[in-house]
XYZ file of C-alpha atoms in Angstrom:
272
model
C -26.271 -4.573 -8.374
C -23.052 -6.625 -9.674
C -20.007 -4.326 -11.312
C -19.991 -5.656 -14.948
C -16.105 -7.519 -15.349
C -13.591 -5.004 -17.242
C -11.768 -7.630 -18.313
C -11.794 -10.672 -19.987
C -9.521 -13.269 -17.826
C -9.547 -15.963 -21.036
C -9.263 -13.359 -23.628
C -6.065 -12.114 -21.422
C -4.233 -15.288 -21.464
C -4.758 -16.575 -25.010
C -3.376 -13.038 -26.025
C -0.244 -13.585 -23.781
C -0.031 -16.864 -25.134
C 0.243 -15.623 -28.711
C 2.514 -13.133 -28.249
C 5.194 -15.608 -25.731
C 5.582 -17.432 -29.263
C 7.333 -14.328 -30.682
C 7.458 -11.609 -27.590
C 8.071 -7.819 -28.356
C 8.987 -6.704 -25.083
C 11.333 -3.333 -24.936
C 8.505 -1.742 -23.371
C 8.924 -4.458 -20.078
C 12.841 -4.064 -21.063
C 12.464 0.039 -20.173
C 10.053 -0.986 -17.195
C 12.987 -3.501 -15.849
C 15.445 -0.885 -16.430
C 13.707 2.528 -14.490
C 13.203 -0.101 -11.351
C 16.890 -1.014 -11.596
C 17.390 2.683 -11.246
C 15.266 3.460 -8.733
C 16.848 0.459 -6.331
C 20.204 1.837 -6.753
C 19.039 4.579 -5.456
C 17.636 2.798 -1.745
C 20.636 1.775 0.170
C 19.297 -1.658 1.478
C 20.006 -5.445 0.268
C 16.578 -7.115 -0.567
C 17.434 -11.394 0.222
C 14.040 -11.980 -0.286
C 12.574 -10.379 -3.521
C 9.646 -11.897 -5.286
C 8.330 -10.616 -8.865
C 4.587 -10.616 -10.316
C 5.207 -10.262 -14.465
C 3.476 -11.676 -17.187
C 6.806 -11.882 -18.948
C 9.107 -13.768 -16.386
C 12.042 -13.897 -18.964
C 12.443 -10.127 -18.487
C 12.873 -10.002 -15.123
C 15.043 -13.737 -14.182
C 17.818 -13.580 -13.018
C 17.624 -10.190 -12.067
C 16.846 -10.191 -8.850
C 19.671 -13.123 -7.074
C 17.151 -16.143 -5.633
C 13.561 -14.077 -6.324
C 10.417 -15.622 -6.445
C 8.517 -15.096 -10.048
C 4.788 -15.523 -9.728
C 2.386 -15.502 -12.656
C -0.283 -12.530 -12.674
C -3.551 -14.498 -10.406
C -6.425 -12.971 -9.045
C -5.096 -14.398 -5.768
C -1.205 -14.441 -5.645
C 0.562 -17.361 -4.332
C 2.595 -15.347 -1.828
C 2.866 -16.011 1.817
C 2.540 -13.266 4.717
C 5.404 -11.668 5.638
C 8.061 -13.480 3.341
C 9.747 -11.159 1.133
C 11.430 -7.643 1.878
C 10.905 -6.514 -1.563
C 7.781 -7.669 -4.124
C 7.579 -6.062 -7.557
C 4.109 -6.019 -9.481
C 5.569 -5.484 -13.237
C 3.061 -4.693 -16.156
C 0.184 -6.314 -15.476
C -1.749 -4.001 -12.668
C -3.807 -1.496 -15.995
C -5.233 -5.170 -16.356
C -6.403 -6.393 -12.908
C -9.823 -6.654 -11.983
C -8.943 -5.429 -8.490
C -6.199 -3.451 -8.072
C -6.226 -2.437 -4.615
C -6.831 -6.376 -3.779
C -3.626 -7.038 -5.626
C -2.026 -3.922 -3.790
C -2.979 -5.782 -0.307
C -1.601 -8.475 -1.145
C 1.834 -7.172 -1.536
C 1.444 -5.295 1.466
C 0.505 -8.552 3.364
C 3.670 -10.543 1.440
C 6.144 -7.900 2.459
C 7.929 -8.066 5.995
C 7.413 -4.987 7.911
C 9.788 -2.314 6.280
C 9.554 -4.241 3.171
C 9.585 -2.541 -0.332
C 6.814 -2.473 -3.045
C 7.028 -1.569 -6.114
C 4.732 -1.338 -9.308
C 5.166 -0.555 -12.677
C 2.402 -0.721 -15.326
C 0.517 1.681 -18.218
C -1.009 4.591 -17.285
C -3.630 6.848 -18.549
C -1.762 8.325 -21.467
C -0.386 5.526 -23.411
C -1.918 4.694 -26.585
C -3.903 8.306 -26.461
C -3.536 8.646 -30.144
C -4.450 5.298 -31.061
C -7.707 4.910 -29.112
C -8.851 8.364 -30.520
C -8.488 7.374 -34.238
C -9.899 3.607 -33.423
C -13.325 5.467 -32.116
C -13.607 8.009 -35.016
C -12.655 5.585 -37.672
C -15.115 2.782 -36.106
C -18.135 5.561 -35.893
C -17.513 7.039 -39.474
C -17.309 3.476 -40.904
C -19.797 1.926 -38.920
C -21.763 4.250 -37.076
C -21.223 2.286 -33.859
C -18.559 1.953 -31.247
C -17.330 -0.672 -29.283
C -14.460 -0.667 -26.433
C -10.875 -1.639 -28.073
C -7.999 -0.188 -25.704
C -8.285 -0.539 -21.837
C -9.041 2.298 -19.764
C -5.923 3.062 -17.861
C -5.746 4.951 -14.581
C -4.543 8.447 -14.030
C -1.797 9.034 -11.911
C -3.548 11.443 -9.845
C -5.992 8.942 -8.789
C -3.506 6.359 -8.301
C -1.520 7.489 -4.735
C -5.165 6.870 -3.224
C -4.775 3.330 -3.988
C -1.481 2.882 -2.476
C -2.920 4.307 0.400
C -6.161 1.987 0.373
C -3.937 -0.743 0.373
C -2.481 -0.126 3.833
C 1.327 1.179 2.778
C 3.199 3.865 4.403
C 5.132 6.385 2.700
C 3.668 6.206 -0.909
C 4.608 7.881 -4.349
C 3.425 7.543 -7.696
C 5.069 9.209 -10.592
C 5.173 8.295 -14.253
C 8.048 8.265 -17.271
C 6.934 8.757 -20.763
C 7.911 7.384 -23.379
C 7.566 7.874 -27.685
C 7.582 5.122 -29.925
C 7.416 5.563 -33.574
C 6.236 3.254 -36.006
C 5.965 3.227 -39.852
C 2.027 2.499 -39.778
C -0.760 2.293 -36.807
C -1.187 -0.980 -38.309
C 2.443 -1.923 -36.999
C 1.577 -0.328 -33.951
C -1.483 -2.816 -33.501
C 1.153 -5.854 -34.659
C 3.401 -5.054 -32.120
C 0.664 -4.638 -29.742
C -0.414 -8.290 -30.222
C 3.354 -9.226 -30.213
C 3.083 -7.612 -26.778
C -0.004 -9.245 -25.496
C -1.345 -6.323 -24.685
C -4.437 -6.494 -27.858
C -8.183 -6.236 -26.735
C -9.167 -8.460 -24.079
C -11.874 -6.387 -22.685
C -15.095 -8.315 -21.288
C -17.162 -5.734 -23.591
C -15.091 -5.830 -26.659
C -16.607 -6.676 -30.350
C -16.826 -10.619 -30.296
C -17.118 -10.999 -34.162
C -13.814 -9.634 -36.256
C -14.210 -6.051 -37.381
C -14.013 -4.790 -41.029
C -10.487 -3.993 -42.357
C -11.975 -0.606 -43.247
C -12.006 0.548 -39.907
C -8.552 -0.304 -39.224
C -7.291 1.647 -42.806
C -9.747 4.346 -41.823
C -7.698 4.486 -38.690
C -4.384 4.465 -39.872
C -5.153 7.101 -42.302
C -6.270 8.951 -39.547
C -3.125 8.877 -37.263
C -0.837 9.474 -40.143
C -2.836 12.798 -40.363
C -3.024 13.558 -36.895
C 0.240 11.859 -34.823
C 3.154 12.084 -37.548
C 6.511 11.236 -36.319
C 9.280 13.632 -36.631
C 10.990 11.718 -39.604
C 7.720 10.198 -41.311
C 5.399 7.360 -39.873
C 3.358 7.632 -36.273
C 4.158 8.449 -33.024
C 2.663 6.544 -30.492
C 2.694 7.409 -26.402
C 3.541 4.851 -23.556
C 3.275 6.067 -20.118
C 4.907 3.744 -17.542
C 3.247 4.608 -14.038
C 5.802 3.753 -11.292
C 4.060 3.160 -7.581
C 6.524 2.973 -4.459
C 5.447 2.308 -1.200
C 6.315 0.451 2.181
C 5.161 -2.002 3.963
C 4.476 -0.032 7.937
C 7.184 -0.288 10.355
C 7.452 1.550 13.682
C 11.434 2.674 12.478
C 9.833 5.080 9.697
C 9.497 8.558 9.616
C 6.142 9.483 11.042
C 3.646 12.589 10.570
C 4.136 14.788 13.536
C 0.594 15.613 15.181
C -1.331 18.845 14.109
C -0.729 22.056 16.305
C 2.613 20.300 18.107
C 5.475 22.346 16.138
C 7.417 24.296 18.490
C 8.652 27.446 15.364
C 6.457 29.338 13.267
C 6.515 29.096 9.727
C 6.754 32.627 9.463
C 9.690 32.970 12.145
C 11.276 30.080 9.780
C 10.762 31.922 6.440
C 11.745 35.343 7.449
C 8.287 37.639 6.871
C 5.471 38.687 8.785
C 2.194 36.600 10.050
C -1.273 38.555 8.344
C -4.343 36.459 10.231
C -6.888 35.538 8.741
C -10.155 37.543 9.293
C -13.127 35.967 10.165
């Protein structure tokens, strides 16, 4: 049985093309700044980077000589051509995120660095809740409106499945304030993050649903000085293309000193 598609590629492309006319990029800027801080802590100069992003203007000029690649199911990256690959703000829409990670690993030279940043599971949790309640109250039904986003506890395993060494998954949570939920939804369109789910409602949503959602949002997630507060979680994945020069775990049972001795305590054997 074929797995139902999560994302409608045509709708996603249409949303991003519309957003490009008046782009809202401040969260992309925040993601870039976070990765810049992380790269500053890596004692290495990268000479052949590649950046995969739906917003190339955010990353253009940031890494000199970088190859810029638009998101696609099959990425146009040559094997072992890059010492740094950045996958920016797109994995939350990927139909096959592990496939994307595998392609990035193959594009890396041995001991090359991979960084991915994208929206995590806590993003838009407030909006997701009020839209579900509002639609249920107004129409008596429910349709998917906010893409399901992965939880960070599950993401480190994706790096391991893709064959990366030294995998790390962590996140940064931002709080963004808007006058109303309608302003938030308008900015999501400007980010190219409007509803592109394959199972979305294919007819116009009743305005009463959005108005009710705005009322619920204002009551349940108010900002500190009026308006509303929205959560944006940026998940960052870090991994390295395997190389024999990297630190390797010791074989089980190869330790030469007991942990109890190192801690200066008495070892208590476990019973059978």
